[in-house]
CSV table of C-alpha atoms and ligand atoms in Angstrom, one decimal:
chain,number,residue,atom,x,y,z
A,1,MET,CA,73.7,-16.0,107.3
A,2,GLN,CA,72.5,-19.2,108.8
A,3,LEU,CA,68.3,-19.7,108.5
A,4,HIS,CA,66.5,-21.8,111.3
A,5,PHE,CA,63.1,-22.4,110.1
A,6,GLU,CA,63.0,-25.2,112.7
A,7,LEU,CA,62.6,-22.5,115.8
A,8,ILE,CA,59.3,-21.1,114.2
A,9,SER,CA,58.1,-24.8,113.0
A,10,ASP,CA,55.2,-24.5,116.3
A,11,LYS,CA,54.4,-21.1,115.0
A,12,ILE,CA,53.8,-21.8,111.6
A,13,PRO,CA,50.1,-22.6,112.4
A,14,TYR,CA,49.5,-19.5,113.8
A,15,ILE,CA,51.0,-17.8,111.1
A,16,LEU,CA,49.1,-19.6,108.3
A,17,GLN,CA,45.8,-18.8,110.0
A,18,GLY,CA,46.3,-15.5,108.9
A,19,ILE,CA,45.6,-16.3,105.2
A,20,LEU,CA,42.2,-16.5,106.1
A,21,THR,CA,41.9,-13.1,108.0
A,22,THR,CA,44.2,-11.5,104.4
A,23,LEU,CA,41.7,-13.1,102.6
A,24,GLU,CA,38.7,-12.6,104.2
A,25,PHE,CA,39.8,-8.7,103.8
A,26,THR,CA,41.3,-8.7,100.9
A,27,MET,CA,37.6,-10.8,98.7
A,28,LEU,CA,35.7,-8.5,100.5
A,29,SER,CA,37.2,-5.2,99.7
A,30,ALA,CA,37.1,-6.7,95.5
A,31,VAL,CA,33.1,-7.3,95.6
A,32,PHE,CA,32.4,-4.4,97.2
A,33,GLY,CA,34.8,-2.0,95.8
A,34,LEU,CA,33.7,-3.7,92.3
A,35,ILE,CA,30.3,-3.1,93.1
A,36,TRP,CA,31.0,0.4,94.2
A,37,GLY,CA,33.4,0.9,91.4
A,38,ILE,CA,30.2,-0.2,89.0
A,39,ILE,CA,27.7,2.2,90.6
A,40,LEU,CA,31.1,5.3,90.1
A,41,ALA,CA,31.8,3.9,87.0
A,42,LEU,CA,27.6,4.5,85.7
A,43,PHE,CA,27.8,7.8,87.3
A,44,LYS,CA,30.4,8.9,85.4
A,45,ILE,CA,29.1,8.4,82.1
A,46,SER,CA,25.7,9.4,83.2
A,47,ASN,CA,24.3,12.7,81.8
A,48,ILE,CA,23.5,13.6,85.2
A,49,LYS,CA,25.7,17.1,85.7
A,50,ILE,CA,26.1,16.2,90.0
A,51,LEU,CA,26.7,12.6,89.5
A,52,HIS,CA,29.0,13.1,87.0
A,53,GLY,CA,31.0,15.6,89.5
A,54,PHE,CA,30.2,13.6,92.4
A,55,ALA,CA,32.4,10.5,90.8
A,56,VAL,CA,35.3,12.5,89.3
A,57,PHE,CA,35.5,14.4,92.4
A,58,TYR,CA,35.1,11.3,94.7
A,59,THR,CA,38.1,9.9,92.1
A,60,SER,CA,40.4,12.7,92.7
A,61,ILE,CA,40.4,12.6,96.5
A,62,PHE,CA,41.9,8.8,96.5
A,63,ARG,CA,44.2,9.3,94.0
A,64,GLY,CA,45.2,12.8,96.3
A,65,VAL,CA,45.8,10.9,99.5
A,66,PRO,CA,48.0,8.2,100.8
A,67,LEU,CA,45.8,4.9,101.2
A,68,ILE,CA,47.7,4.3,105.2
A,69,LEU,CA,46.7,7.7,105.7
A,70,SER,CA,42.4,6.8,104.4
A,71,LEU,CA,42.9,3.5,106.7
A,72,THR,CA,44.6,5.1,110.1
A,73,LEU,CA,41.9,8.3,109.5
A,74,VAL,CA,38.6,5.6,108.8
A,75,TYR,CA,40.2,3.5,112.4
A,76,PHE,CA,40.7,6.4,114.3
A,77,ALA,CA,37.6,9.2,112.9
A,78,THR,CA,34.9,6.8,113.0
A,79,PRO,CA,34.8,6.0,116.8
A,80,GLN,CA,34.3,9.8,117.2
A,81,LEU,CA,32.0,10.7,114.7
A,82,PHE,CA,30.2,8.2,115.0
A,83,HIS,CA,30.5,6.9,118.5
A,84,TYR,CA,31.1,3.0,116.6
A,85,ASP,CA,33.8,1.0,118.3
A,86,ILE,CA,35.2,0.1,114.6
A,87,THR,CA,36.8,-3.1,114.4
A,88,ALA,CA,40.5,-3.3,112.4
A,89,LEU,CA,39.2,-5.5,109.9
A,90,GLU,CA,36.2,-3.2,109.2
A,91,ALA,CA,38.0,-0.1,108.8
A,92,GLY,CA,40.3,-1.9,106.0
A,93,VAL,CA,37.1,-3.8,104.4
A,94,ILE,CA,35.8,0.1,104.1
A,95,THR,CA,39.0,2.1,103.3
A,96,PHE,CA,40.0,-0.4,101.0
A,97,THR,CA,36.8,-0.7,99.6
A,98,LEU,CA,36.1,2.9,99.2
A,99,ASN,CA,40.1,3.4,97.4
A,100,SER,CA,39.3,0.1,95.1
A,101,ALA,CA,36.5,1.8,93.9
A,102,ALA,CA,37.9,5.0,92.8
A,103,TYR,CA,41.1,3.2,91.2
A,104,ILE,CA,38.7,1.0,89.1
A,105,SER,CA,35.4,3.4,88.2
A,106,GLU,CA,38.2,4.3,85.8
A,107,THR,CA,38.8,1.1,84.3
A,108,ILE,CA,35.5,0.0,84.1
A,109,ARG,CA,33.9,3.1,82.0
A,110,ALA,CA,36.8,2.9,80.1
A,111,GLY,CA,35.5,-1.0,79.2
A,112,ILE,CA,31.8,0.5,79.3
A,113,THR,CA,33.3,2.6,76.3
A,114,SER,CA,34.5,0.1,74.8
A,115,VAL,CA,32.1,-2.0,73.8
A,116,ASP,CA,30.5,-0.7,70.2
A,117,HIS,CA,27.9,1.7,70.6
A,118,GLY,CA,25.6,-0.5,68.1
A,119,GLN,CA,25.2,-3.0,71.2
A,120,GLN,CA,23.5,0.4,73.2
A,121,GLU,CA,21.7,0.6,70.0
A,122,ALA,CA,20.4,-2.1,69.5
A,123,ALA,CA,19.2,-3.2,73.3
A,124,ILE,CA,17.4,0.2,72.9
A,125,ALA,CA,16.4,-1.1,69.2
A,126,LEU,CA,14.5,-3.9,71.4
A,127,GLY,CA,12.8,-2.0,74.1
A,128,ILE,CA,15.2,-3.1,77.0
A,129,PRO,CA,15.2,-0.9,79.4
A,130,TYR,CA,18.2,0.5,80.8
A,131,PRO,CA,19.2,-0.9,83.7
A,132,LYS,CA,18.5,-4.6,82.3
A,133,MET,CA,20.7,-3.4,79.2
A,134,MET,CA,23.3,-2.5,81.7
A,135,ARG,CA,23.5,-5.4,83.6
A,136,ASP,CA,22.8,-7.8,81.3
A,137,ILE,CA,23.8,-6.7,78.4
A,138,ILE,CA,26.9,-3.6,78.1
A,139,LEU,CA,28.4,-4.7,81.5
A,140,PRO,CA,29.7,-8.0,81.0
A,141,GLN,CA,30.8,-7.4,77.8
A,142,ALA,CA,32.6,-4.1,79.4
A,143,LEU,CA,34.1,-6.1,82.6
A,144,LYS,CA,35.4,-8.9,80.5
A,145,ASN,CA,37.2,-7.1,78.1
A,146,ILE,CA,38.8,-5.3,81.2
A,147,LEU,CA,39.1,-8.6,83.3
A,148,PRO,CA,42.9,-8.5,83.3
A,149,ALA,CA,43.1,-5.4,84.7
A,150,LEU,CA,40.5,-6.3,87.0
A,151,VAL,CA,43.0,-9.3,88.1
A,152,ASN,CA,45.5,-6.8,88.0
A,153,GLU,CA,43.4,-4.7,90.6
A,154,SER,CA,42.8,-7.8,93.6
A,155,ILE,CA,46.5,-8.7,93.1
A,156,ALA,CA,47.3,-4.9,94.4
A,157,LEU,CA,44.3,-5.5,96.8
A,158,LEU,CA,45.6,-8.8,98.4
A,159,LYS,CA,49.2,-7.2,98.7
A,160,ASP,CA,47.9,-3.5,100.1
A,161,SER,CA,46.0,-6.2,102.5
A,162,ALA,CA,49.1,-6.6,104.3
A,163,LEU,CA,48.4,-2.3,105.6
A,164,VAL,CA,46.0,-3.0,108.2
A,165,SER,CA,49.2,-4.8,109.9
A,166,THR,CA,49.5,-0.9,111.2
A,167,ILE,CA,46.1,-1.3,112.7
A,168,GLY,CA,46.4,-3.9,114.5
A,169,ALA,CA,44.6,-6.7,112.2
A,170,THR,CA,46.0,-9.9,112.8
A,171,ASP,CA,46.5,-10.7,109.4
A,172,LEU,CA,50.1,-12.6,107.8
A,173,LEU,CA,52.3,-9.8,108.0
A,174,ARG,CA,51.3,-8.6,111.4
A,175,ARG,CA,51.5,-12.7,112.4
A,176,ALA,CA,54.8,-12.8,111.4
A,177,ASP,CA,56.2,-9.6,113.5
A,178,ILE,CA,54.7,-10.8,116.0
A,179,VAL,CA,56.2,-14.6,115.8
A,180,ALA,CA,59.9,-13.0,115.3
A,181,SER,CA,59.2,-10.3,117.9
A,182,ASP,CA,58.4,-13.2,120.6
A,183,SER,CA,61.1,-15.5,118.5
A,184,TYR,CA,63.6,-13.1,118.2
A,185,LEU,CA,64.3,-14.3,115.1
A,186,TYR,CA,63.5,-12.1,111.7
A,187,PHE,CA,64.0,-13.0,108.0
A,188,GLU,CA,62.2,-16.7,109.3
A,189,PRO,CA,58.6,-15.1,109.4
A,190,LEU,CA,59.3,-12.9,107.0
A,191,LEU,CA,60.4,-15.3,104.6
A,192,PHE,CA,57.7,-17.8,104.9
A,193,VAL,CA,55.1,-14.9,104.4
A,194,GLY,CA,56.3,-13.8,101.6
A,195,LEU,CA,56.7,-16.9,99.9
A,196,LEU,CA,52.0,-17.3,101.3
A,197,TYR,CA,51.3,-13.9,99.8
A,198,TYR,CA,53.7,-15.3,96.1
A,199,VAL,CA,52.0,-18.5,96.6
A,200,MET,CA,48.5,-16.6,96.7
A,201,VAL,CA,48.9,-14.4,93.7
A,202,MET,CA,50.3,-16.8,91.5
A,203,THR,CA,46.8,-19.0,92.9
A,204,LEU,CA,44.7,-15.4,91.8
A,205,THR,CA,46.3,-15.2,88.5
A,206,ALA,CA,46.5,-18.7,87.3
A,207,THR,CA,42.5,-18.6,88.2
A,208,ALA,CA,41.9,-15.7,86.0
A,209,ARG,CA,43.6,-16.9,83.0
A,210,ILE,CA,41.2,-20.4,83.6
A,211,LEU,CA,38.5,-17.7,83.8
A,212,GLU,CA,39.5,-15.7,80.9
A,213,ARG,CA,39.8,-18.7,78.6
A,214,ARG,CA,36.4,-20.1,79.4
A,215,LEU,CA,35.2,-16.4,78.7
A,216,ALA,CA,36.4,-16.4,75.3
A,217,ARG,CA,34.0,-19.4,74.3
A,218,SER,CA,32.2,-16.8,72.9
A,219,ASP,CA,34.6,-15.3,70.6
B,1,MET,CA,0.8,3.7,60.6
B,2,ILE,CA,3.8,6.0,60.5
B,3,GLU,CA,3.2,9.7,60.3
B,4,VAL,CA,5.7,11.8,59.8
B,5,GLN,CA,5.1,15.5,59.5
B,6,ASN,CA,7.5,18.2,59.0
B,7,LEU,CA,10.5,17.0,60.1
B,8,SER,CA,14.0,18.2,60.9
B,9,LYS,CA,17.3,17.1,62.3
B,10,SER,CA,20.6,18.9,62.8
B,11,PHE,CA,24.1,17.3,64.1
B,12,GLY,CA,25.4,20.7,65.7
B,13,LYS,CA,25.6,23.0,62.1
B,14,LEU,CA,24.6,20.6,60.0
B,15,LYS,CA,21.4,20.0,58.8
B,16,VAL,CA,20.5,16.4,58.4
B,17,LEU,CA,17.1,16.8,57.3
B,18,LYS,CA,14.5,19.3,56.5
B,19,ASP,CA,11.6,19.5,56.5
B,20,VAL,CA,10.4,15.9,55.8
B,21,SER,CA,6.7,14.9,55.5
B,22,LEU,CA,6.1,11.1,54.7
B,23,SER,CA,3.0,8.9,55.8
B,24,ILE,CA,2.8,4.7,55.5
B,25,LYS,CA,-0.1,2.8,55.4
B,26,GLN,CA,-0.3,-0.4,57.8
B,27,GLY,CA,1.3,-3.4,55.3
B,28,GLU,CA,3.2,-0.9,53.5
B,29,VAL,CA,6.5,-1.7,52.7
B,30,CYS,CA,8.5,1.7,52.0
B,31,ALA,CA,11.9,2.0,50.5
B,32,ILE,CA,14.1,4.8,51.0
B,33,ILE,CA,17.2,5.6,48.9
B,34,GLY,CA,19.2,8.5,47.9
B,35,PRO,CA,23.4,9.3,48.2
B,36,SER,CA,25.4,8.9,50.9
B,37,GLY,CA,25.3,11.1,53.9
B,38,SER,CA,21.6,12.4,52.4
B,39,GLY,CA,20.2,11.2,55.9
B,40,LYS,CA,18.5,8.6,55.3
B,41,SER,CA,19.8,6.3,57.9
B,42,THR,CA,19.5,9.2,60.6
B,43,LEU,CA,15.8,9.3,59.1
B,44,LEU,CA,15.2,5.8,60.1
B,45,ARG,CA,16.7,6.0,63.3
B,46,CYS,CA,13.8,9.1,64.3
B,47,LEU,CA,11.2,6.7,63.7
B,48,ASN,CA,12.2,4.6,67.1
B,49,LEU,CA,14.0,8.3,68.5
B,50,LEU,CA,17.2,6.6,68.6
B,51,GLU,CA,18.2,10.1,66.9
B,52,GLN,CA,15.8,13.1,69.3
B,53,PRO,CA,14.2,15.4,65.9
B,54,ASN,CA,15.0,19.1,66.8
B,55,GLN,CA,11.4,20.0,65.1
B,56,GLY,CA,8.2,18.0,63.4
B,57,VAL,CA,5.7,15.6,64.7
B,58,ILE,CA,6.5,11.8,64.5
B,59,GLN,CA,3.1,9.6,64.6
B,60,ILE,CA,3.0,6.3,65.0
B,61,LYS,CA,-0.2,4.2,65.1
B,62,ASP,CA,-1.7,7.5,65.6
B,63,GLU,CA,0.6,8.4,69.0
B,64,ASN,CA,2.8,11.7,69.0
B,65,ILE,CA,6.0,9.6,70.2
B,66,THR,CA,8.0,12.7,70.6
B,67,SER,CA,5.7,14.4,72.9
B,68,PRO,CA,7.6,13.8,76.7
B,69,LYS,CA,4.4,12.1,77.7
B,70,THR,CA,5.2,9.0,75.5
B,71,ASP,CA,6.7,6.2,77.0
B,72,ILE,CA,9.0,5.7,74.2
B,73,VAL,CA,10.4,2.7,75.2
B,74,LYS,CA,6.7,0.7,75.3
B,75,ILE,CA,6.9,1.8,71.2
B,76,ARG,CA,10.1,1.0,70.3
B,77,GLN,CA,9.1,-2.6,71.6
B,78,ASN,CA,6.5,-2.3,68.6
B,79,ILE,CA,9.2,-1.2,66.4
B,80,GLY,CA,12.0,-3.5,65.6
B,81,MET,CA,15.2,-2.8,64.0
B,82,VAL,CA,17.8,-4.3,61.8
B,83,PHE,CA,21.3,-2.9,61.5
B,84,GLN,CA,23.9,-3.0,58.4
B,85,HIS,CA,26.2,-4.7,61.4
B,86,PHE,CA,23.8,-7.2,62.9
B,87,TYR,CA,24.6,-6.4,66.1
B,88,LEU,CA,23.8,-9.5,68.1
B,89,PHE,CA,25.0,-9.8,71.6
B,90,PRO,CA,28.5,-11.8,71.5
B,91,HIS,CA,28.4,-12.9,74.7
B,92,MET,CA,24.6,-14.7,74.3
B,93,THR,CA,24.2,-18.1,72.2
B,94,VAL,CA,21.7,-17.3,69.7
B,95,LEU,CA,18.8,-18.7,71.5
B,96,GLU,CA,19.6,-16.4,73.9
B,97,ASN,CA,20.1,-13.4,72.1
B,98,MET,CA,16.5,-14.3,71.1
B,99,ILE,CA,15.0,-14.8,74.1
B,100,TYR,CA,16.2,-12.3,76.7
B,101,ALA,CA,14.1,-9.4,75.1
B,102,PRO,CA,10.6,-11.2,75.3
B,103,MET,CA,11.4,-12.9,78.7
B,104,LYS,CA,12.8,-9.9,80.8
B,105,VAL,CA,10.8,-7.1,78.8
B,106,LYS,CA,7.7,-9.1,78.1
B,107,ASN,CA,7.6,-11.1,80.8
B,108,ILE,CA,7.1,-14.2,78.2
B,109,SER,CA,7.7,-17.4,79.9
B,110,LYS,CA,10.8,-19.2,79.5
B,111,GLU,CA,9.1,-22.5,77.3
B,112,LYS,CA,6.6,-19.8,75.1
B,113,ALA,CA,9.8,-17.8,74.5
B,114,VAL,CA,12.2,-20.6,73.9
B,115,ALA,CA,9.5,-21.9,71.4
B,116,LYS,CA,8.8,-18.6,69.6
B,117,ALA,CA,12.4,-18.7,69.4
B,118,TYR,CA,12.9,-21.9,67.9
B,119,ASP,CA,9.4,-21.2,65.3
B,120,LEU,CA,11.3,-18.2,63.6
B,121,LEU,CA,15.1,-19.7,63.3
B,122,LYS,CA,13.3,-21.9,61.6
B,123,LYS,CA,11.6,-19.3,59.2
B,124,VAL,CA,14.9,-18.4,58.7
B,125,GLY,CA,16.8,-21.3,58.5
B,126,LEU,CA,18.9,-21.3,61.2
B,127,LYS,CA,17.1,-24.0,63.3
B,128,GLU,CA,20.0,-26.0,64.0
B,129,LYS,CA,22.9,-22.4,65.1
B,130,ALA,CA,20.4,-21.9,68.3
B,131,ASP,CA,23.2,-23.0,70.8
B,132,VAL,CA,26.6,-21.4,68.9
B,133,TYR,CA,27.4,-17.9,69.6
B,134,PRO,CA,27.0,-14.8,66.9
B,135,SER,CA,31.3,-15.2,66.2
B,136,LYS,CA,30.7,-18.7,65.2
B,137,LEU,CA,28.5,-17.6,62.4
B,138,SER,CA,28.3,-16.2,59.1
B,139,GLY,CA,27.1,-12.3,58.5
B,140,GLY,CA,24.5,-13.3,56.7
B,141,GLN,CA,24.0,-16.2,58.9
B,142,ARG,CA,24.4,-13.3,61.8
B,143,GLN,CA,22.1,-10.8,59.9
B,144,ARG,CA,19.4,-13.4,59.7
B,145,VAL,CA,19.2,-14.0,63.8
B,146,ALA,CA,18.9,-10.7,64.1
B,147,ILE,CA,16.2,-10.2,62.0
B,148,ALA,CA,14.5,-12.7,63.5
B,149,ARG,CA,15.6,-11.4,67.5
B,150,SER,CA,13.9,-8.4,65.9
B,151,LEU,CA,10.8,-10.4,65.3
B,152,THR,CA,10.7,-12.0,69.0
B,153,MET,CA,8.9,-9.3,70.1
B,154,GLU,CA,5.9,-9.2,67.4
B,155,PRO,CA,6.5,-6.2,66.2
B,156,GLU,CA,4.0,-3.8,63.2
B,157,ILE,CA,6.9,-2.3,62.3
B,158,MET,CA,10.3,-3.0,61.2
B,159,LEU,CA,13.4,-1.5,60.5
B,160,PHE,CA,15.9,-1.8,58.3
B,161,ASP,CA,19.1,0.3,57.7
B,162,GLU,CA,21.0,-1.1,54.8
B,163,PRO,CA,20.7,-4.8,56.3
B,164,THR,CA,23.0,-6.2,53.3
B,165,SER,CA,26.4,-4.0,53.3
B,166,ALA,CA,28.1,-4.9,55.4
B,167,LEU,CA,27.5,-8.7,53.6
B,168,ASP,CA,30.1,-10.0,51.1
B,169,PRO,CA,27.9,-10.2,48.2
B,170,GLU,CA,27.3,-14.2,47.8
B,171,MET,CA,25.1,-13.4,50.9
B,172,VAL,CA,23.1,-11.1,50.1
B,173,LYS,CA,21.1,-13.5,47.8
B,174,GLU,CA,20.0,-14.8,51.7
B,175,VAL,CA,18.8,-12.5,54.1
B,176,LEU,CA,17.3,-10.4,51.3
B,177,GLU,CA,15.5,-13.6,50.3
B,178,VAL,CA,14.4,-13.2,54.5
B,179,ILE,CA,13.3,-10.1,54.1
B,180,ARG,CA,10.8,-10.7,51.0
B,181,ASN,CA,9.1,-13.3,53.2
B,182,LEU,CA,8.7,-10.8,55.8
B,183,ALA,CA,7.2,-8.2,53.3
B,184,HIS,CA,4.8,-10.6,52.2
B,185,THR,CA,3.3,-11.3,55.8
B,186,GLY,CA,1.7,-7.8,56.4
B,187,ILE,CA,4.5,-6.0,58.6
B,188,THR,CA,4.8,-2.2,57.6
B,189,MET,CA,8.6,-2.2,56.5
B,190,VAL,CA,10.6,0.8,55.6
B,191,ILE,CA,14.3,-0.1,54.4
B,192,VAL,CA,17.3,1.8,53.7
B,193,THR,CA,18.7,-0.3,50.9
B,194,HIS,CA,21.2,0.6,47.9
B,195,GLU,CA,19.4,-3.0,46.4
B,196,MET,CA,18.0,-1.7,43.7
B,197,GLY,CA,16.4,-4.1,42.0
B,198,PHE,CA,15.4,-5.4,45.5
B,199,ALA,CA,13.8,-1.7,46.0
B,200,ARG,CA,12.3,-2.3,42.5
B,201,GLU,CA,10.8,-5.6,43.9
B,202,VAL,CA,9.6,-5.8,46.8
B,203,ALA,CA,8.5,-2.2,48.1
B,204,ASP,CA,5.3,0.0,47.7
B,205,ARG,CA,6.8,3.0,46.9
B,206,ILE,CA,10.4,4.4,46.8
B,207,CYS,CA,11.7,7.6,48.9
B,208,PHE,CA,14.7,9.7,47.5
B,209,LEU,CA,16.6,11.5,49.7
B,210,ASP,CA,18.3,14.4,48.5
B,211,GLU,CA,20.5,16.4,51.2
B,212,GLY,CA,18.5,16.0,53.6
B,213,LYS,CA,15.5,16.7,51.2
B,214,LEU,CA,12.7,13.7,50.8
B,215,THR,CA,11.8,14.9,46.9
B,216,GLU,CA,10.6,11.9,45.2
B,217,ASN,CA,7.5,9.7,46.8
B,218,LEU,CA,6.7,7.2,44.3
B,219,PRO,CA,5.7,3.7,43.3
B,220,PRO,CA,8.6,1.9,41.5
B,221,LYS,CA,7.2,1.7,39.0
B,222,LYS,CA,6.8,5.1,38.0
B,223,PHE,CA,9.9,6.1,39.9
B,224,PHE,CA,12.6,3.8,38.2
B,225,ALA,CA,10.9,4.3,35.2
B,226,LYS,CA,11.8,7.7,35.2
B,227,PRO,CA,12.0,9.9,38.3
B,228,LYS,CA,10.5,13.5,38.5
B,229,THR,CA,14.4,15.1,39.3
B,230,LYS,CA,17.3,15.7,37.7
B,231,ARG,CA,19.1,14.3,40.9
B,232,ALA,CA,17.2,11.2,41.2
B,233,GLN,CA,17.9,10.5,37.6
B,234,GLN,CA,21.7,10.9,38.3
B,235,PHE,CA,21.4,8.9,41.4
B,236,LEU,CA,20.0,6.1,39.3
B,237,GLN,CA,22.3,6.3,36.2
B,238,LYS,CA,24.9,5.9,39.1
B,239,MET,CA,23.0,2.6,40.8
B,240,LEU,CA,22.0,0.7,38.0
C,301,LIG,N1,25.7,11.2,65.5
C,301,LIG,C1,26.3,12.4,64.4
C,301,LIG,N2,26.7,13.5,64.8
C,301,LIG,C2,26.8,14.2,63.7
C,301,LIG,N3,26.7,13.5,62.6
C,301,LIG,C3,26.2,12.9,61.8
C,301,LIG,C4,25.5,12.2,63.5
C,301,LIG,N4,24.8,11.2,62.5
C,301,LIG,C5,25.0,11.4,61.0
C,301,LIG,N5,26.0,12.5,61.0
C,301,LIG,C6,26.6,12.9,59.6
C,301,LIG,O1,25.1,13.2,59.2
C,301,LIG,C7,24.8,13.2,57.5
C,301,LIG,C8,23.5,12.1,57.4
C,301,LIG,O2,23.8,10.7,57.4
C,301,LIG,P1,23.0,9.8,57.6
C,301,LIG,O3,23.9,8.0,58.4
C,301,LIG,O4,21.4,10.0,58.1
C,301,LIG,O5,23.7,9.7,55.9
C,301,LIG,P2,23.1,8.3,55.2
C,301,LIG,O6,22.2,9.1,53.6
C,301,LIG,O7,22.7,7.2,55.7
C,301,LIG,O8,24.3,8.3,54.2
C,301,LIG,P3,24.8,6.4,54.3
C,301,LIG,O9,24.7,6.2,53.0
C,301,LIG,O10,26.4,6.5,54.1
C,301,LIG,O11,24.8,5.5,55.3
C,301,LIG,C9,26.2,13.0,57.6
C,301,LIG,O12,26.7,13.9,56.7
C,301,LIG,C10,26.7,12.0,59.0
C,301,LIG,O13,28.1,12.5,58.6
C,302,LIG,MG1,23.3,5.3,56.5
């Protein structure tokens, strides 16, 4: 097989722009997903039955439904239900936030329970109120314990972000498709974006390593 | 200062404290001793409501802390607690451990909190460790920091739950020394301990718990001369 990357060379800047879309999408989903995931995890460890029940039910829904189905639903149902003309990026960020939070809330809950209960007791004994105790004492230790799992989740998010191309967002994959159908060359653009995804994932992994090492300072 | 009336506590079916009554005056040092599982820790933890009693009344400075109207978070700020396993916050340096609660709970300015922290670190002999993480400290040093951390909140009462039991023998002395100095400052203290010599020397009163009952409550001289109950006599024979 002959590959002709030179034939798509003028399209490369166009494809590269897709990195921004993909990254924007991934980062927004990761940040919002983490925040919502923390809230869900706090619900799960809460003594208040309604909150606990809600969080458990919520997680089971996203576990039980294919992601691409939720994505399509959010994208097509929002305009009808809320009379809001949702963009593909917004629909993607919302769906991925909701979905990712469902999964990592489980991880975060486990992270919180992995922190020695004595930490909580020491904080209580010092008269530190619950919200501050969670935010400054327990969660930092919990998140540190589950950092590798969180990185894996962001990697999954980055790769799953390619799903937004199905609702028309011009991310990396979508741009590769467009170039492919314009130039009748299929392998070259796909291989090229494949490489880009790979490099991004490796960068993320390396950054996480550095972060982990810095956090290990206190060990 | 501390007034415990007819306190009972169960975990499920297990009755851990049975009708305990105890009164501790301001500035008194009370040592709680007794066999393993007799309920010493549970009694101590009831005093700042780390455990919720099933029955009875606990009054701290004439305030009934078991009443639902009481702001227990406020009360706890006046009661320091030192644990067997220290529980320093591992992601904070020694100094950060010590300024967090004064700043975030009492809204004291950073300069004041830092000054206070250094002052206390000096008293426990660890001023040079201010910027170190707890993992770099020995057990004895960690416990001294934990004591100093409790003191940053300027409590009127200090609770100790076997503060030296998790330490290597050579580190017990330095921690007991810190507690001894503290006893002389007039702070009210309740100490659960297996260190009989220390209890005899520092405490104003020895409380002996046996299977959840407070069976002896005597000045150390009398208690160590001859406890009233057979069980306490046997316990002492084993310990001394
Ligand atoms: N949270 C809990 N749930 C169930 N049982 C408990 C709990 N805490 C303590 N117990 C039980 O209550 C009894 C008294 O425990 P406690 O820790 O007060 O004893 P102790 O006198 O401090 O013993 P030790 O000298 O070993 O520390 C023990 O049988 C213990 O197993
Ligand atoms: Mg105990």
